[in-house]
PDB file of C-alpha atoms in Angstrom:
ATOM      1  CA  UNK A   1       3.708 -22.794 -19.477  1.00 51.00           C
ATOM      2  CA  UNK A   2       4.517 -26.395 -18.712  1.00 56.00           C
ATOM      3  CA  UNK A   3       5.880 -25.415 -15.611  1.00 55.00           C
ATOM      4  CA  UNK A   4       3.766 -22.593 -14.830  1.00 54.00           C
ATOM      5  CA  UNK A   5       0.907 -24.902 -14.456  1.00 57.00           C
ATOM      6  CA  UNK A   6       2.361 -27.276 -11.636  1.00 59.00           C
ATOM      7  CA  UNK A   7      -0.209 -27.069  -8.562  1.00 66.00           C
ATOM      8  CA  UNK A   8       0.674 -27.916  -4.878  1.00 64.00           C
ATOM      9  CA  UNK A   9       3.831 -27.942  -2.460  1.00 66.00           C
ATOM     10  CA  UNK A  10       6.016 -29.956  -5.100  1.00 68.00           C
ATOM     11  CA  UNK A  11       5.266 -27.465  -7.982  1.00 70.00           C
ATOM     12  CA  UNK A  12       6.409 -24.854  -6.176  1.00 71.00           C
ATOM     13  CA  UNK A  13       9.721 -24.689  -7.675  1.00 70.00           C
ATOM     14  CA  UNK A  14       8.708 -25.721 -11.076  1.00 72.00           C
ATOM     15  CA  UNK A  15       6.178 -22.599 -11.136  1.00 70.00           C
ATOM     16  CA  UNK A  16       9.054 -20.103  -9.781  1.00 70.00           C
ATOM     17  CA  UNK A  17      11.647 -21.489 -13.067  1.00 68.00           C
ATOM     18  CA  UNK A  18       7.748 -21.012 -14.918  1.00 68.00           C
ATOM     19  CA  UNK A  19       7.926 -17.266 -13.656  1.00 67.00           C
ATOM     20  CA  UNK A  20      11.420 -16.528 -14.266  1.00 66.00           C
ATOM     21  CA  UNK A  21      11.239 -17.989 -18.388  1.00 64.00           C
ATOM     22  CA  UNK A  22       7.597 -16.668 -18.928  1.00 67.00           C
ATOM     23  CA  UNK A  23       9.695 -12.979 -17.740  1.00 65.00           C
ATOM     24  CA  UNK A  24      11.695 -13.338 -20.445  1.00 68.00           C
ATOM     25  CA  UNK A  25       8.460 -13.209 -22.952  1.00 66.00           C
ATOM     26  CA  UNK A  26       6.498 -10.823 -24.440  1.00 72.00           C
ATOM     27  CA  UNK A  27       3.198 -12.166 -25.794  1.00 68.00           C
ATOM     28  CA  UNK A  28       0.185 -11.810 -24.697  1.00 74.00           C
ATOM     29  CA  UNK A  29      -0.142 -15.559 -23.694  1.00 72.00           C
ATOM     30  CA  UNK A  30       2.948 -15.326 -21.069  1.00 70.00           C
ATOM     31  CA  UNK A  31       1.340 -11.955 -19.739  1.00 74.00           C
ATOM     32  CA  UNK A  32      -1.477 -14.028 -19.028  1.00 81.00           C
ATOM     33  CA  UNK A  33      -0.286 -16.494 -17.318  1.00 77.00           C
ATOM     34  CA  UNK A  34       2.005 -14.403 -14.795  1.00 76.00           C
ATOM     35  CA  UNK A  35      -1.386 -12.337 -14.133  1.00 82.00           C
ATOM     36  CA  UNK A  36      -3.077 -15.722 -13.034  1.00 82.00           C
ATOM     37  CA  UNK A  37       0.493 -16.439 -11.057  1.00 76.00           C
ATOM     38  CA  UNK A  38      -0.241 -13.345  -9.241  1.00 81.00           C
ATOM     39  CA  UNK A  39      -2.828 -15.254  -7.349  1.00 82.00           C
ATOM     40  CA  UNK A  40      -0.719 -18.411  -6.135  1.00 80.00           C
ATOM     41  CA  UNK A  41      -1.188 -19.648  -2.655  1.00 80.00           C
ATOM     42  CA  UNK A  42       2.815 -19.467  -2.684  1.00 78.00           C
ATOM     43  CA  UNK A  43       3.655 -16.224  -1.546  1.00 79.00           C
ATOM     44  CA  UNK A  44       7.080 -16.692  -3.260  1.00 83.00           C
ATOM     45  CA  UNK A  45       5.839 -17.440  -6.828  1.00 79.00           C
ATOM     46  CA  UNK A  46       3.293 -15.048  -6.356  1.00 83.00           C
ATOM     47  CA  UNK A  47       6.012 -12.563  -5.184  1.00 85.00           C
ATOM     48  CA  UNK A  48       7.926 -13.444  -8.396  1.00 84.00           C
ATOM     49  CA  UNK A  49       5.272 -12.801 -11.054  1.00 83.00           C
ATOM     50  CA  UNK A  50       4.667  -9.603  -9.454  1.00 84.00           C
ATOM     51  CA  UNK A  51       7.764  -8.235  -9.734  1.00 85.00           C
ATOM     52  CA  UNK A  52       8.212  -9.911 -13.322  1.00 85.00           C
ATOM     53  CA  UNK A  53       5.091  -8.395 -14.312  1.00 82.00           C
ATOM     54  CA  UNK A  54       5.804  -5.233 -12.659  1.00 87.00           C
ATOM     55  CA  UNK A  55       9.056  -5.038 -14.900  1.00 84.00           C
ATOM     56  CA  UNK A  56       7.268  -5.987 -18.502  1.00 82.00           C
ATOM     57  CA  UNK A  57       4.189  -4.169 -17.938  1.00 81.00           C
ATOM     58  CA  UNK A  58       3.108  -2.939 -14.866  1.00 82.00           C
ATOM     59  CA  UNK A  59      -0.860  -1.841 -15.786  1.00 87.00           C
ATOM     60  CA  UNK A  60      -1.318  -5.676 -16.234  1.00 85.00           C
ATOM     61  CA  UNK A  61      -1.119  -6.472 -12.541  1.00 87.00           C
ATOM     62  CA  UNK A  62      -2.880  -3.716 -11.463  1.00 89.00           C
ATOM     63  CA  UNK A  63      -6.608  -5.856 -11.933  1.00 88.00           C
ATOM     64  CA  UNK A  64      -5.190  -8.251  -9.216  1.00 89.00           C
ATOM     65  CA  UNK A  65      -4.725  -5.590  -6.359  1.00 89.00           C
ATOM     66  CA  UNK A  66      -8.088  -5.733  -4.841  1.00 87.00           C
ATOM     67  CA  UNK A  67      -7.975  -9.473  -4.330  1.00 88.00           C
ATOM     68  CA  UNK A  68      -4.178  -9.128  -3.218  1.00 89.00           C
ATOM     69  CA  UNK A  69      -3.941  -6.308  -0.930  1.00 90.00           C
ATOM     70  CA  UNK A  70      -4.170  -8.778   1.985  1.00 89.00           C
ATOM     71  CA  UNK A  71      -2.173 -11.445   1.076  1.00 91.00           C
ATOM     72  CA  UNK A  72       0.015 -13.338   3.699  1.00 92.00           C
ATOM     73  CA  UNK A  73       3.184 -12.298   1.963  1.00 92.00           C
ATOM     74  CA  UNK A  74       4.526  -8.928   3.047  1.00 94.00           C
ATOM     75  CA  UNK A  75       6.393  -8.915  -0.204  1.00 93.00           C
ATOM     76  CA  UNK A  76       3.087  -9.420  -2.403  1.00 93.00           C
ATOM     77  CA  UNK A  77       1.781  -6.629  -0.520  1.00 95.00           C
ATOM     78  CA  UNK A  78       4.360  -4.124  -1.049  1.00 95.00           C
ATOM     79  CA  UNK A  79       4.167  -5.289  -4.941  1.00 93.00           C
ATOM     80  CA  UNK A  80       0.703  -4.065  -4.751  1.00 94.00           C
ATOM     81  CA  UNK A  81       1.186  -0.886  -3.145  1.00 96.00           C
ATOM     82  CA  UNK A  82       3.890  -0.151  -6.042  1.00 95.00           C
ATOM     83  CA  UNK A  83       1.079  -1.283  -8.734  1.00 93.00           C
ATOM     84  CA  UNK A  84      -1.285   0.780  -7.233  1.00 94.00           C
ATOM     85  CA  UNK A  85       0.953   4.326  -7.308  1.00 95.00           C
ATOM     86  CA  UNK A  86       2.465   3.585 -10.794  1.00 92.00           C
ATOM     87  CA  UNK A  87      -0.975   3.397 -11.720  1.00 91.00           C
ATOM     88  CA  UNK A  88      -3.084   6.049  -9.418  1.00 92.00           C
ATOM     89  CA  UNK A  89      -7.017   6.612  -9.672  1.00 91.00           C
ATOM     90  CA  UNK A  90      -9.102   7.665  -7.074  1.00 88.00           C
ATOM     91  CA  UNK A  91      -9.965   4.088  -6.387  1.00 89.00           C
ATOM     92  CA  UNK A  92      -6.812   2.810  -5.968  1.00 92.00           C
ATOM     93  CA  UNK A  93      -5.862   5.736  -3.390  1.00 93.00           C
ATOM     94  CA  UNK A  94      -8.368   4.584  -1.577  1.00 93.00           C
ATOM     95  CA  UNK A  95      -6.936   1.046  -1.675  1.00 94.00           C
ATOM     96  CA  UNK A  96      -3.539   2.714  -0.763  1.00 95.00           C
ATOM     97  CA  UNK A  97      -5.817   4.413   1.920  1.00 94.00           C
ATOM     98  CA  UNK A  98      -6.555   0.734   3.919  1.00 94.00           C
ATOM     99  CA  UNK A  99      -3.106  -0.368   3.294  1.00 96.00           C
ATOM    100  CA  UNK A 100      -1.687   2.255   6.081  1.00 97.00           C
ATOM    101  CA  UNK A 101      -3.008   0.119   8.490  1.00 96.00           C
ATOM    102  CA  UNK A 102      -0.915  -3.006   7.540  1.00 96.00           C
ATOM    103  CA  UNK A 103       0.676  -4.828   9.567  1.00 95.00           C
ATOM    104  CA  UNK A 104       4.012  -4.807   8.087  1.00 97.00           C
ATOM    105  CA  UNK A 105       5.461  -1.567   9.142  1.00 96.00           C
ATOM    106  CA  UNK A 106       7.260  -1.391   5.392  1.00 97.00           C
ATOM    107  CA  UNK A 107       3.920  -2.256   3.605  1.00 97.00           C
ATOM    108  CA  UNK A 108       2.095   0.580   5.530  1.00 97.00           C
ATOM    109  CA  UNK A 109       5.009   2.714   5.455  1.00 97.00           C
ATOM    110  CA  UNK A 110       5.532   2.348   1.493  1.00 97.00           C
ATOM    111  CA  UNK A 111       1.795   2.868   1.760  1.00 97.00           C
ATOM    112  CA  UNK A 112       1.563   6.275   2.993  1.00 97.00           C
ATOM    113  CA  UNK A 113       4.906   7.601   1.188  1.00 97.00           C
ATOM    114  CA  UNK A 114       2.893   6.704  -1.834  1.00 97.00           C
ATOM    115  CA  UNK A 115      -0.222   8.522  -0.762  1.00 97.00           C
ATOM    116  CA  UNK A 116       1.871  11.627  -0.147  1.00 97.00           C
ATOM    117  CA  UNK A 117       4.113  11.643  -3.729  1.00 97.00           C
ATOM    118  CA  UNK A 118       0.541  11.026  -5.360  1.00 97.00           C
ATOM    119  CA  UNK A 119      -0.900  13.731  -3.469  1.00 96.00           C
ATOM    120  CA  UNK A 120       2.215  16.010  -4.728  1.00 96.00           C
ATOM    121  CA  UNK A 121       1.215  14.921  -8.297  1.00 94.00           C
ATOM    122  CA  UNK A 122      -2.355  16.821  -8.943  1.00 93.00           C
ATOM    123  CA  UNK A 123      -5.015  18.680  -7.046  1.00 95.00           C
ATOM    124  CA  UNK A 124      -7.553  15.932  -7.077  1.00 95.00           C
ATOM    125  CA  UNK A 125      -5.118  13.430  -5.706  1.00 96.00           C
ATOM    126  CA  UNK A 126      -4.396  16.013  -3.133  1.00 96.00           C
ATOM    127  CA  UNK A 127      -7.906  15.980  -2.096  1.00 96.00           C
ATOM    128  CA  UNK A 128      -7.954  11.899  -2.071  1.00 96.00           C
ATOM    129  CA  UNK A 129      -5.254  11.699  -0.417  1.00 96.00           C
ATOM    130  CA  UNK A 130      -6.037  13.967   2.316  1.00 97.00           C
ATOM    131  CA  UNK A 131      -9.821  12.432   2.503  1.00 96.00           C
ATOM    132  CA  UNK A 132      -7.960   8.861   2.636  1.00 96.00           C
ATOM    133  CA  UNK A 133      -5.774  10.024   5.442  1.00 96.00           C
ATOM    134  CA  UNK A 134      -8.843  12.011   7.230  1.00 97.00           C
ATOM    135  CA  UNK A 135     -11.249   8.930   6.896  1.00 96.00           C
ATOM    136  CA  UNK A 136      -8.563   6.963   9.048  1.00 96.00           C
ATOM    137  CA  UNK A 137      -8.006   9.209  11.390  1.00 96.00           C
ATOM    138  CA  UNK A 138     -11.530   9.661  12.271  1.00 94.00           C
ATOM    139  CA  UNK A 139     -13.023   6.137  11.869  1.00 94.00           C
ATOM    140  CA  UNK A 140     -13.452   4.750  15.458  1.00 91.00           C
ATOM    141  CA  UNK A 141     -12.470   1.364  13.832  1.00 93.00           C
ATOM    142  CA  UNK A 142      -8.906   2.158  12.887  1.00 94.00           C
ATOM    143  CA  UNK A 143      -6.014   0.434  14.092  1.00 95.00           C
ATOM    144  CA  UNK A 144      -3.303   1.895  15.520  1.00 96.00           C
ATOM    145  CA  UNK A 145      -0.958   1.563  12.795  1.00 96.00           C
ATOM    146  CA  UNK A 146      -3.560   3.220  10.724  1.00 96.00           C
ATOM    147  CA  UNK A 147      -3.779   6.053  12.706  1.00 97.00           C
ATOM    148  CA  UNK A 148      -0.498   6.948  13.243  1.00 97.00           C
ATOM    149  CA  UNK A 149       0.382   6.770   9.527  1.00 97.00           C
ATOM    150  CA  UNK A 150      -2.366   8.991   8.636  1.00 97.00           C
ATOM    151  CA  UNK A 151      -1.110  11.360  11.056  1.00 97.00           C
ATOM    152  CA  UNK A 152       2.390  11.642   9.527  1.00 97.00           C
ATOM    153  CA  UNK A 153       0.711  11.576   6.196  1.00 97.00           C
ATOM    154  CA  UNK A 154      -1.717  14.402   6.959  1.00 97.00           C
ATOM    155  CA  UNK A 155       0.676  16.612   9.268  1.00 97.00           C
ATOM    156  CA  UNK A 156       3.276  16.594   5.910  1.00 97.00           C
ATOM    157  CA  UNK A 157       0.665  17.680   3.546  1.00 97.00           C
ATOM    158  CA  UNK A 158       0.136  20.438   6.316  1.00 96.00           C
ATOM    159  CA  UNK A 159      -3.887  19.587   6.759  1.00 97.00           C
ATOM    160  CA  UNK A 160      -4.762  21.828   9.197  1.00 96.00           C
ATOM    161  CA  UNK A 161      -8.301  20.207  10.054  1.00 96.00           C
ATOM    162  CA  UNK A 162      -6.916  17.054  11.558  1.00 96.00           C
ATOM    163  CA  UNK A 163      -5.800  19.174  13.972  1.00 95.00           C
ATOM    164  CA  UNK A 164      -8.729  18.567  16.176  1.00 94.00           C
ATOM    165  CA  UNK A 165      -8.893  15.077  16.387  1.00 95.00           C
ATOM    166  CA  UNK A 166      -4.821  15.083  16.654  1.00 95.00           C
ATOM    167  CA  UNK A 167      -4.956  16.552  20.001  1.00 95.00           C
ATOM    168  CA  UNK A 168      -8.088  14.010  21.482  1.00 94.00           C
ATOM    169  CA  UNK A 169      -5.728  11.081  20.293  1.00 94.00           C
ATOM    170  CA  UNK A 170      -3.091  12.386  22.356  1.00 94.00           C
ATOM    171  CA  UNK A 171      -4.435  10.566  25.079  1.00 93.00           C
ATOM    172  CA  UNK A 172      -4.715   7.160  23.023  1.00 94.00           C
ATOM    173  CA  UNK A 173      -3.922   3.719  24.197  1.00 93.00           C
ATOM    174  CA  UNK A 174      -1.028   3.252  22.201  1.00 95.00           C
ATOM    175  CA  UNK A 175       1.845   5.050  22.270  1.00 95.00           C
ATOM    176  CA  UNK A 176       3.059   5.350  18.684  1.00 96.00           C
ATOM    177  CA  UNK A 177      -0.650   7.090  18.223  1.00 95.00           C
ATOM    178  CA  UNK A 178       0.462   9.647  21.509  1.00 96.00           C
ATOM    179  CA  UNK A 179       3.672  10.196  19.543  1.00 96.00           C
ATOM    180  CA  UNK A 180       2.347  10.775  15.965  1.00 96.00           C
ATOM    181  CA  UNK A 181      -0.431  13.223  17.422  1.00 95.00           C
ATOM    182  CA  UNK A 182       2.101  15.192  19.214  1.00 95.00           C
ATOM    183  CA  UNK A 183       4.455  15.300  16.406  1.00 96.00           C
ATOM    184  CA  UNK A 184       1.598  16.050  14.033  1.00 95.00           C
ATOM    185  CA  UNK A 185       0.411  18.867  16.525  1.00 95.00           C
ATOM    186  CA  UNK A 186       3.922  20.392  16.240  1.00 94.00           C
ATOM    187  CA  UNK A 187       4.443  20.328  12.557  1.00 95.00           C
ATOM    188  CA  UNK A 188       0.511  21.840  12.248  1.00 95.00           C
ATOM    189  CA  UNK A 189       1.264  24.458  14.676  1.00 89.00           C
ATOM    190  CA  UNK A 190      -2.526  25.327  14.773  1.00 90.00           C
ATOM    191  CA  UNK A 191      -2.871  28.032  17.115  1.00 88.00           C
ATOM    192  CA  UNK A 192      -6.350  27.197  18.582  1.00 88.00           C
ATOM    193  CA  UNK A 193      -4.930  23.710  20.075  1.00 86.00           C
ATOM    194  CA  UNK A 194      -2.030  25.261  21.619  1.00 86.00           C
ATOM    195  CA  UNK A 195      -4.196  25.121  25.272  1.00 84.00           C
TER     196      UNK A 195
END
């Protein structure tokens, strides 16, 4: 605990030896502590205790998602988007939903593969996960890297309605949308867009 409390540049080390011992614990005090290490400015301690906590219990970290789902650290990120699908709700698809447009192409990639095993798990996760994937798609506000994995996403549950707006992005200003829409157009294979 010592250790785990350091703050600044010179605790960073101490704090990542606090992470590894406090991993080796199971009491409700060390769980505590590694959830408030989720939060450190450090992306590498806070990269640690995620993964820690992740392997001792992962529904503890899941209360820190929301405030970490745009950390700096690429690696925090993809820790949350593996919290978030170990632990699905409707919520937290639609958490999984803004982390498509990421700007790490393995956070936003992990991202939507999530989304899609979730939506292979139930009906109503089905439904989220197509709504997520739709409310991307069609949001004038969506980045391209958004887009393009809701595309993939929606084309491989085979959602037919996104069909529409697949073939007016076709003509988008970046080319990985072009690509995704015409690939999504030929997986669909909806007859009406075929002029």
């Amino acid at each position: 605990q010592t250790l785990a409390a350091r703050t600044g540049p010179r605790g960073i080390i101490d704090r990542l030896c606090g992470v590894a011992l406090l991993g080796r614990h199971q009491s409700d005090a060390s769980n505590k502590l590694l959830q408030k290490l989720l939060l450190d400015q450090e992306g590498a301690v806070a990269g640690a205790a995620w993964q820690r906590l992740l392997e001792i219990d992962s529904p503890l970290a899941v209360p820190a998602a929301e405030a970490c789902h745009d950390n700096p650290d690429p690696l925090v990120r993809q820790h949350v988007v593996t919290s978030l699908h170990e632990q699905p709700s409707k919520d937290r698809m639609s958490l999984l939903g803004k982390m498509i447009s990421d700007r790490h192409p393995d956070v936003r990639t992990q991202a939507r593969r999530s989304l899609f095993q979730l939506a292979n798990q139930s009906v109503e996760f089905d439904a989220q996960a197509r709504a997520v994937g739709m409310k991307v798609v069609t949001d004038p506000n969506s980045s391209f890297r958004g887009i393009e994995q809701a595309l993939v996403l929606l084309a491989s549950l085979d959602h037919k309605p996104v069909a529409n707006a697949a073939v007016g992005l076709l003509n988008h200003d970046h080319p990985k949308v072009m690509i995704a829409s015409a690939w999504a157009l030929r997986i669909l294979l909806v007859e009406e867009t075929f002029p």
